[in-house]
mmCIF file of C-alpha atoms in Angstrom:
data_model
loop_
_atom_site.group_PDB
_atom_site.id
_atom_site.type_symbol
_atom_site.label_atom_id
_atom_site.label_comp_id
_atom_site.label_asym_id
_atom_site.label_seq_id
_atom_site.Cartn_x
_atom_site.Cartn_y
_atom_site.Cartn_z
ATOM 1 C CA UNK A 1 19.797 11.668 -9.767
ATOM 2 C CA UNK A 2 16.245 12.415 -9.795
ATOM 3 C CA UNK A 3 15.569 9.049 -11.045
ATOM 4 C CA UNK A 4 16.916 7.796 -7.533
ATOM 5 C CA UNK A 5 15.010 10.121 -5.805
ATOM 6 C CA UNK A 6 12.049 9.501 -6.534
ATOM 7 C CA UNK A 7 13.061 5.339 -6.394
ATOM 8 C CA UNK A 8 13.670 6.420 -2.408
ATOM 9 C CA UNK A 9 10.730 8.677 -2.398
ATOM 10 C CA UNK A 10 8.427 5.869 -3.843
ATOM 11 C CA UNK A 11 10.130 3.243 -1.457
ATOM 12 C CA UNK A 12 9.279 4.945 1.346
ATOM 13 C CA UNK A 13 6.201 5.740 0.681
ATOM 14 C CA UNK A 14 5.596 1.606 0.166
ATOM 15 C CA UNK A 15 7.409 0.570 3.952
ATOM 16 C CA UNK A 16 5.398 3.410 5.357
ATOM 17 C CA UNK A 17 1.948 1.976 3.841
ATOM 18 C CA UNK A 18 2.837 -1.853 4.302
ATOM 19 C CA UNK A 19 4.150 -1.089 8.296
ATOM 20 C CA UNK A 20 1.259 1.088 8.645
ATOM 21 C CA UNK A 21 -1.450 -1.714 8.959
ATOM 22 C CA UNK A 22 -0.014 -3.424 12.173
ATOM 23 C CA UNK A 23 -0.810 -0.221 14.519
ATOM 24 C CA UNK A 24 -3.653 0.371 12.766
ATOM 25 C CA UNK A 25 -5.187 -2.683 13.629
ATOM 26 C CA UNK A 26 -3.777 -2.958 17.001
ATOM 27 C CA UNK A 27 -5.115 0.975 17.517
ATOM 28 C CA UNK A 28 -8.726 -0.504 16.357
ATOM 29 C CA UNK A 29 -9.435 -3.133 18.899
ATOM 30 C CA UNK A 30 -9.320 -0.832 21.605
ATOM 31 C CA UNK A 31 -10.833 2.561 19.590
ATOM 32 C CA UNK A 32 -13.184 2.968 16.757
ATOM 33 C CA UNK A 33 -13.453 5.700 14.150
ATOM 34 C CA UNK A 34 -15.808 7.923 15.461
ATOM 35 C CA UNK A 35 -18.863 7.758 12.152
ATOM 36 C CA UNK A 36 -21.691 5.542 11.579
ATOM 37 C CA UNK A 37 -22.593 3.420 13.963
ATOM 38 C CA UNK A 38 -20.104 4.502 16.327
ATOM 39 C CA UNK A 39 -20.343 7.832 16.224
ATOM 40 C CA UNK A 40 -20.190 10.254 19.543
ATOM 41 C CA UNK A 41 -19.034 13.025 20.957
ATOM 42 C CA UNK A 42 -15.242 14.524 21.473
ATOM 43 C CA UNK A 43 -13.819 14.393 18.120
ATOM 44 C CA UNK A 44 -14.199 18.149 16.997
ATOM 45 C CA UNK A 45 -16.086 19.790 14.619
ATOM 46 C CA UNK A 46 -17.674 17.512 11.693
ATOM 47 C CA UNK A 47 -19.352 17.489 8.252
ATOM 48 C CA UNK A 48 -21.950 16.112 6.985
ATOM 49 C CA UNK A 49 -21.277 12.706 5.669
ATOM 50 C CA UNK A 50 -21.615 12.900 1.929
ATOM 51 C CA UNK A 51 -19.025 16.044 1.596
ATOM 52 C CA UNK A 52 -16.847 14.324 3.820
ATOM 53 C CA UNK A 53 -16.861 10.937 2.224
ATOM 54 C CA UNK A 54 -16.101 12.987 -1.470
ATOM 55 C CA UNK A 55 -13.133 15.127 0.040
ATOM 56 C CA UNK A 56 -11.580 12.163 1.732
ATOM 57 C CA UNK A 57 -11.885 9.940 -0.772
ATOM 58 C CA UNK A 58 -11.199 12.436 -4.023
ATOM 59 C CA UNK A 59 -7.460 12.082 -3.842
ATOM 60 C CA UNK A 60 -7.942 8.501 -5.114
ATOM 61 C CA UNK A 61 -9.643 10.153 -8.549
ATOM 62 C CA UNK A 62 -7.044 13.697 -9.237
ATOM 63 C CA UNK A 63 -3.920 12.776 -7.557
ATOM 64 C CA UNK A 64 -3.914 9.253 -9.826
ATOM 65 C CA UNK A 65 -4.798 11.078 -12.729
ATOM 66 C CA UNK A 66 -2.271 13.553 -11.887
ATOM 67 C CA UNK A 67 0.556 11.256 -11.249
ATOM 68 C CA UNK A 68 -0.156 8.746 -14.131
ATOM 69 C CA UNK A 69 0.728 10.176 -17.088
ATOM 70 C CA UNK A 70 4.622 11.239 -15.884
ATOM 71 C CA UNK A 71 5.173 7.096 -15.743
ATOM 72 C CA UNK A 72 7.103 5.323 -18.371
ATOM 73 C CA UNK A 73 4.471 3.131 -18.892
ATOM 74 C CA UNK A 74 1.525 5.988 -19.218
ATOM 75 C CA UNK A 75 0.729 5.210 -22.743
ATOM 76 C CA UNK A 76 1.064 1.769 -22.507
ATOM 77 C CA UNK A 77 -2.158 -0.260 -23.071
ATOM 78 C CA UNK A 78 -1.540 -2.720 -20.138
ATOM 79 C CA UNK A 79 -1.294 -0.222 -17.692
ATOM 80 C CA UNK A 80 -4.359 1.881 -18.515
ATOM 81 C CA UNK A 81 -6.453 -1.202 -18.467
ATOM 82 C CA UNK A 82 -4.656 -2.456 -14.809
ATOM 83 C CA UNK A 83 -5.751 0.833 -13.333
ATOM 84 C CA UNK A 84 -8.893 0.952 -14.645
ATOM 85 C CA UNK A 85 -10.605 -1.041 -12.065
ATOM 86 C CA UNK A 86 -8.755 0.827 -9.549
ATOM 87 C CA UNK A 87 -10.295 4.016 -11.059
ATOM 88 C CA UNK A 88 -14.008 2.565 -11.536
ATOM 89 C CA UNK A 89 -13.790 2.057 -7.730
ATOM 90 C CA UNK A 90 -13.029 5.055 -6.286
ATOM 91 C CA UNK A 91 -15.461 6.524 -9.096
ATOM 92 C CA UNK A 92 -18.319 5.213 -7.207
ATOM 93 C CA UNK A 93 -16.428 5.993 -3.592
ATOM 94 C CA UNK A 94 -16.339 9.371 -4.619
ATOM 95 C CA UNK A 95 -18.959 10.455 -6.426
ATOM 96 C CA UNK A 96 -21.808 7.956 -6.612
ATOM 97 C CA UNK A 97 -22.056 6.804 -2.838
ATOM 98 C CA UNK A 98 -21.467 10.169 -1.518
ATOM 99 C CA UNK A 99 -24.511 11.001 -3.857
ATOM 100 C CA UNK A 100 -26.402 7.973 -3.147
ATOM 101 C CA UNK A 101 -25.698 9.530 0.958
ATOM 102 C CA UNK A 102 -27.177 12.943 -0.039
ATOM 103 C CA UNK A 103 -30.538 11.652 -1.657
ATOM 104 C CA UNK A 104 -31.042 9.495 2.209
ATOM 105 C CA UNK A 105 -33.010 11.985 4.133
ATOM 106 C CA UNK A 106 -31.248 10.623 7.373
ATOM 107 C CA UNK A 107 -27.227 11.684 5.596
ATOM 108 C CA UNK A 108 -27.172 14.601 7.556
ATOM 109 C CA UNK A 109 -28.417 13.571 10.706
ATOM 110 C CA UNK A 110 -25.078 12.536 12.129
ATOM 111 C CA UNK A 111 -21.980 14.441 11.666
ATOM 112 C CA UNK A 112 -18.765 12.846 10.057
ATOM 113 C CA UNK A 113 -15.603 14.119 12.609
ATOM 114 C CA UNK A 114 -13.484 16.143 10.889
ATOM 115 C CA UNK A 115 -10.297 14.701 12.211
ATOM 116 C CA UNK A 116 -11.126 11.414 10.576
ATOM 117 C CA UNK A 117 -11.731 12.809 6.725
ATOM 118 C CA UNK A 118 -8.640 13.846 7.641
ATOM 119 C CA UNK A 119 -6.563 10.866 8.357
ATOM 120 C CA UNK A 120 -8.605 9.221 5.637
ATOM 121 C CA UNK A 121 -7.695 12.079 2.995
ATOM 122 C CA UNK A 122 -3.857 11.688 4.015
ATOM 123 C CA UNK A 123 -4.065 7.870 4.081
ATOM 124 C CA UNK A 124 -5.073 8.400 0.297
ATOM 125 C CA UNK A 125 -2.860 10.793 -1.220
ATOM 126 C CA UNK A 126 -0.095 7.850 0.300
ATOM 127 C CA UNK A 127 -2.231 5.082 -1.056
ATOM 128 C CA UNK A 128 -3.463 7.275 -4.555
ATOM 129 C CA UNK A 129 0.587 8.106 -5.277
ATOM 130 C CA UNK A 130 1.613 4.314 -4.406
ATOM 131 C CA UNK A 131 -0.528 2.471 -6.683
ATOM 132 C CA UNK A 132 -0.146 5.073 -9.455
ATOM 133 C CA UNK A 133 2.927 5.295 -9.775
ATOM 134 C CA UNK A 134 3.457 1.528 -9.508
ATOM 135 C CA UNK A 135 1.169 0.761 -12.762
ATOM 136 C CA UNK A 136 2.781 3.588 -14.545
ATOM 137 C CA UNK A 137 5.861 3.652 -14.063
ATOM 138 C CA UNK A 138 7.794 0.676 -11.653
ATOM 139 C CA UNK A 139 5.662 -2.534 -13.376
ATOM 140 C CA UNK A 140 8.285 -3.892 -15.134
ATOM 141 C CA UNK A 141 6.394 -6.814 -16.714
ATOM 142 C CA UNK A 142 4.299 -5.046 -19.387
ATOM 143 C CA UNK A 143 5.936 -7.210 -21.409
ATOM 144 C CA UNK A 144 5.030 -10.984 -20.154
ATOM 145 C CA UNK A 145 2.532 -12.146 -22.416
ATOM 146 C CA UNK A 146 -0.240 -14.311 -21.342
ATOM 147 C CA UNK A 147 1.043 -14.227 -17.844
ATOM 148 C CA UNK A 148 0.541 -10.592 -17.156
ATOM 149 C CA UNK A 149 -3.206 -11.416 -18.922
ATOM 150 C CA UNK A 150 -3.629 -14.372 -16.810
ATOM 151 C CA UNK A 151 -3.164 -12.564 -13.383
ATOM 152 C CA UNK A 152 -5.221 -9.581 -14.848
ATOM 153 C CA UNK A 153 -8.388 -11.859 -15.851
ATOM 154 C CA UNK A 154 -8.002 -13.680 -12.352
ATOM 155 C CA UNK A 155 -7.531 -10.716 -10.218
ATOM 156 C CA UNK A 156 -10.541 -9.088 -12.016
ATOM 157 C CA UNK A 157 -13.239 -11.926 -11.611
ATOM 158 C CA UNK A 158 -12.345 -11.223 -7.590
ATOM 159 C CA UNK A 159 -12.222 -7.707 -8.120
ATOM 160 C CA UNK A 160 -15.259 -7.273 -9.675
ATOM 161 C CA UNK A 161 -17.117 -10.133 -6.929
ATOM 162 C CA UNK A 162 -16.126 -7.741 -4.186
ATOM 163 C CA UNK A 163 -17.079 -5.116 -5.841
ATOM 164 C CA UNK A 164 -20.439 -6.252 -6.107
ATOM 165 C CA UNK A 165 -20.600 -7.478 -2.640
ATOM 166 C CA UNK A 166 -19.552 -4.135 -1.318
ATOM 167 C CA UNK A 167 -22.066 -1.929 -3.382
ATOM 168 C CA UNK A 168 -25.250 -3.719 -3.236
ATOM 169 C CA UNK A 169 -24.791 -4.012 0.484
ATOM 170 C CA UNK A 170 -23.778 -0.513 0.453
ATOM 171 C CA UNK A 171 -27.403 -0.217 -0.797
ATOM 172 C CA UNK A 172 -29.217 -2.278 1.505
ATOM 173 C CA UNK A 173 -27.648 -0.318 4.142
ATOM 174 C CA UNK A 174 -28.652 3.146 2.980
ATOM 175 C CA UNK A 175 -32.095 2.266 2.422
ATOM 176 C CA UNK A 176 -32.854 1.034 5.712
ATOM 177 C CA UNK A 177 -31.109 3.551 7.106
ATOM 178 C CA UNK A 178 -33.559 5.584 4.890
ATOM 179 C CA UNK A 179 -36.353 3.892 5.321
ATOM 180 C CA UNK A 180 -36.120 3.843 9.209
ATOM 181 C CA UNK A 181 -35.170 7.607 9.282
ATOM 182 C CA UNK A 182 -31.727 7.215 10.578
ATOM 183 C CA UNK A 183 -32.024 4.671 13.075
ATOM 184 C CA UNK A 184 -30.730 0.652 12.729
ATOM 185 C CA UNK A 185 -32.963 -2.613 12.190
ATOM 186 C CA UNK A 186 -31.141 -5.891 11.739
ATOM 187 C CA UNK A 187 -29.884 -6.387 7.854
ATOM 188 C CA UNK A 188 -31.450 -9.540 6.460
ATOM 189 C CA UNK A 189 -30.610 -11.034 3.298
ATOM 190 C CA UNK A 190 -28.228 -11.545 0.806
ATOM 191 C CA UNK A 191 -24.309 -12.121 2.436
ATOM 192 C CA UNK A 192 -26.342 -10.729 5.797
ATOM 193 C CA UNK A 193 -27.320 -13.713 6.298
ATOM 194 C CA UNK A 194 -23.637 -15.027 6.681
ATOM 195 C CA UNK A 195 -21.529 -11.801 8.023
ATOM 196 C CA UNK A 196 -22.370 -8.427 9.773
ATOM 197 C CA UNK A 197 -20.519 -6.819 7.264
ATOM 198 C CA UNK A 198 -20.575 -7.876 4.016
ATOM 199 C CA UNK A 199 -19.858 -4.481 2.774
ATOM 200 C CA UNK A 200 -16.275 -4.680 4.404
ATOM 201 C CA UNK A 201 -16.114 -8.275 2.934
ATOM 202 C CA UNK A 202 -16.713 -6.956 -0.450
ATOM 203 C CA UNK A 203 -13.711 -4.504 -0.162
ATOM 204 C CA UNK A 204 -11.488 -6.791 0.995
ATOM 205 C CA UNK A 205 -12.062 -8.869 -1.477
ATOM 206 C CA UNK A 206 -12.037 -6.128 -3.997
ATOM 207 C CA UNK A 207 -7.949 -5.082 -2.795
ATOM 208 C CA UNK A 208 -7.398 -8.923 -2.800
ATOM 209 C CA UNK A 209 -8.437 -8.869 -6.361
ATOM 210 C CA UNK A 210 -6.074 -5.502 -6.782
ATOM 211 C CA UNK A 211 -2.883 -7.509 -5.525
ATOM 212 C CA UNK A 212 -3.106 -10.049 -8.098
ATOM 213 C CA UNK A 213 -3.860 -8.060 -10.814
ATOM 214 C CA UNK A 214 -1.006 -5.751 -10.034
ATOM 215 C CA UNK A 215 1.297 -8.869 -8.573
ATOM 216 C CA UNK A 216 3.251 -6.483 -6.425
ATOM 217 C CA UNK A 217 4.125 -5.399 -3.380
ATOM 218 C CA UNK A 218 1.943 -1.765 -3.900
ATOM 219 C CA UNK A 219 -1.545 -4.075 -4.393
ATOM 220 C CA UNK A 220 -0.329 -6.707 -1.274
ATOM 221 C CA UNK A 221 -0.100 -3.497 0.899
ATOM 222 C CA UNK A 222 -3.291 -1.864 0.308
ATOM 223 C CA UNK A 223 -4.582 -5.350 0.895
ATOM 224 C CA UNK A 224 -2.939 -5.908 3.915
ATOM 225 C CA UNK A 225 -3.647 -2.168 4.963
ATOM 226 C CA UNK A 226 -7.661 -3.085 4.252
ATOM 227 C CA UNK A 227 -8.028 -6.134 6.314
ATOM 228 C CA UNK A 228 -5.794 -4.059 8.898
ATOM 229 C CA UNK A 229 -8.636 -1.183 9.000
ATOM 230 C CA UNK A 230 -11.810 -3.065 8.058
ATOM 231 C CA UNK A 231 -11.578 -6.262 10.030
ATOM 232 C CA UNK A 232 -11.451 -4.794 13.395
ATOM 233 C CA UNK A 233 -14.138 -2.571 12.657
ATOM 234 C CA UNK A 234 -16.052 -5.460 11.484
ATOM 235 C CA UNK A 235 -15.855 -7.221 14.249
ATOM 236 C CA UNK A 236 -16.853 -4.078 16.838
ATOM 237 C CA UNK A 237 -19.854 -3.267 14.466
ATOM 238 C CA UNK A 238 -20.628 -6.957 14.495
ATOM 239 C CA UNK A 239 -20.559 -6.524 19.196
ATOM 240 C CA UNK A 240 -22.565 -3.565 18.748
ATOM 241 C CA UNK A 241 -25.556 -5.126 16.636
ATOM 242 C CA UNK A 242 -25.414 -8.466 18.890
ATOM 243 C CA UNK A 243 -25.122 -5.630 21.957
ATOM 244 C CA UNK A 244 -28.299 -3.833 20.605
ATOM 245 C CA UNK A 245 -30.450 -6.164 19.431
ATOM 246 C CA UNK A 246 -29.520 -9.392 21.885
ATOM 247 C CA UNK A 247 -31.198 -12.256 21.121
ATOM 248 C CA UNK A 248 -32.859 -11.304 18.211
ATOM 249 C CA UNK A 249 -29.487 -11.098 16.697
ATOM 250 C CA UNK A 250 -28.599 -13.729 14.608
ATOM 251 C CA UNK A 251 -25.594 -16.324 16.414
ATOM 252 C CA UNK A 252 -24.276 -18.087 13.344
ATOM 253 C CA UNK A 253 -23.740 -14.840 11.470
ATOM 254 C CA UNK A 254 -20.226 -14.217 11.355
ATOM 255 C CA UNK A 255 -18.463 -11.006 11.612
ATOM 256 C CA UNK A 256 -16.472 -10.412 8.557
ATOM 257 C CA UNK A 257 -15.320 -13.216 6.784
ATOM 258 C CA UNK A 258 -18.725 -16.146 5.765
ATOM 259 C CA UNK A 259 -18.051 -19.089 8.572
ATOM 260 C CA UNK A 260 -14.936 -18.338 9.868
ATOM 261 C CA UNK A 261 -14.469 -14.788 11.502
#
């Protein structure tokens, strides 16, 4: 019995994170999260942005570690090295950019709303549980040989591109950010000379990785989910620099995706 519960627990759990991303990206084109760029008034009380980026984000860290080793496949070589990547991630989305935040003397200029470390901690305690509990416990194909290694090996390469992607322009944000105390220039170089927002790019990318490494239906919704949440904010962050800096703005840079969106 409590082997079907928590079958129907985890199941619902998956619908409600795969039929989450449709109103989330529908919700997006007409209202953006109130941080960054787009931050103003009317959203409560905030937090300065590198605690609220290390709450928000810290489920992804305990509540995987707490989950993991109750799954069948805990001790399982496979599965620690599948969610390793996942972990290395949210290492550096926890810890390391919320400290990379707090050494930028501009961090705490701008609050982070409240409300939306919020939404973002309860979208990953959903998200944290899901993909947890997936690589240790419902992967059933531990077992496949060199096709389990196959999808691992290709999922990674993309993984680990993303990755890259997202954290060095990460980087180049928070130093000009830095170096013009607080306020925006125009990004130049690297992927910011194809897309507004490579850093969204990378992460994409990086969850696109995730899906194939994983092969399942947990990975394609956090994917999915992703390109629901980042895209549309790509594309309003990519209106408000062509908004702000007109024709100085670059007109073949795309949003989000290099030469097509």
């Amino acid at each position: 019995m409590e082997e079907i519960a928590d079958q129907t627990f985890f199941r619902y759990c998956l619908l409600t994170l795969i039929f989450s991303g449709p109103p989330t990206a529908v919700a997006l084109k007409f209202l953006q999260a109130p941080y960054g760029k787009h931050n103003r008034t009317g959203w409560g009380p905030s937090v300065s942005p590198p605690i609220a980026w290390f709450l928000m984000e810290s489920p992804t860290l305990w509540l995987t570690l707490l989950v993991f080793p109750f799954g069948r496949h805990a001790l399982n070589h496979k599965s620690l090295i599948l969610i390793s990547p996942y972990l290395i991630h949210y290492f550096h989305r926890t810890i390391l950019y919320p400290l990379r935040l707090l050494r930028s003397s501009s961090s705490g200029k701008s609050g982070f709303p409240i409300s939306i470390a919020a939404m973002a901690f309860t979208f990953n305690l959903l998200n944290a549980y899901i993909q947890a509990r997936w690589v240790s416990h419902y992967k059933d194909d531990y077992e496949d040989g060199l096709w389990f290694w196959w999808r691992f090996i290709i999922g990674l390469v993309v993984f680990v591109a993303g990755m890259w992607i997202n954290i060095t322009s990460d980087r180049t944000l928070v130093r000009l950010k830095k170096e013009n105390r607080g306020g925006y220039v125009i990004p130049r170089g690297g992927w910011f000379e194809l897309v507004s927002c490579p850093n969204y790019f990378g992460e994409v990318v990086e969850w696109l990785g995730w899906a194939v490494m994983t092969w399942s239906w947990a990975g394609i919704g956090f994917f999915l989910y992703t390109c629901s949440n980042l895209i549309p904010r790509a594309r309003a962050s990519h209106k408000w620099y062509s908004d702000k800096f007109k024709d100085e703005y670059p007109k073949t840079r795309k949003a989000v995706i290099p030469f097509v969106y």
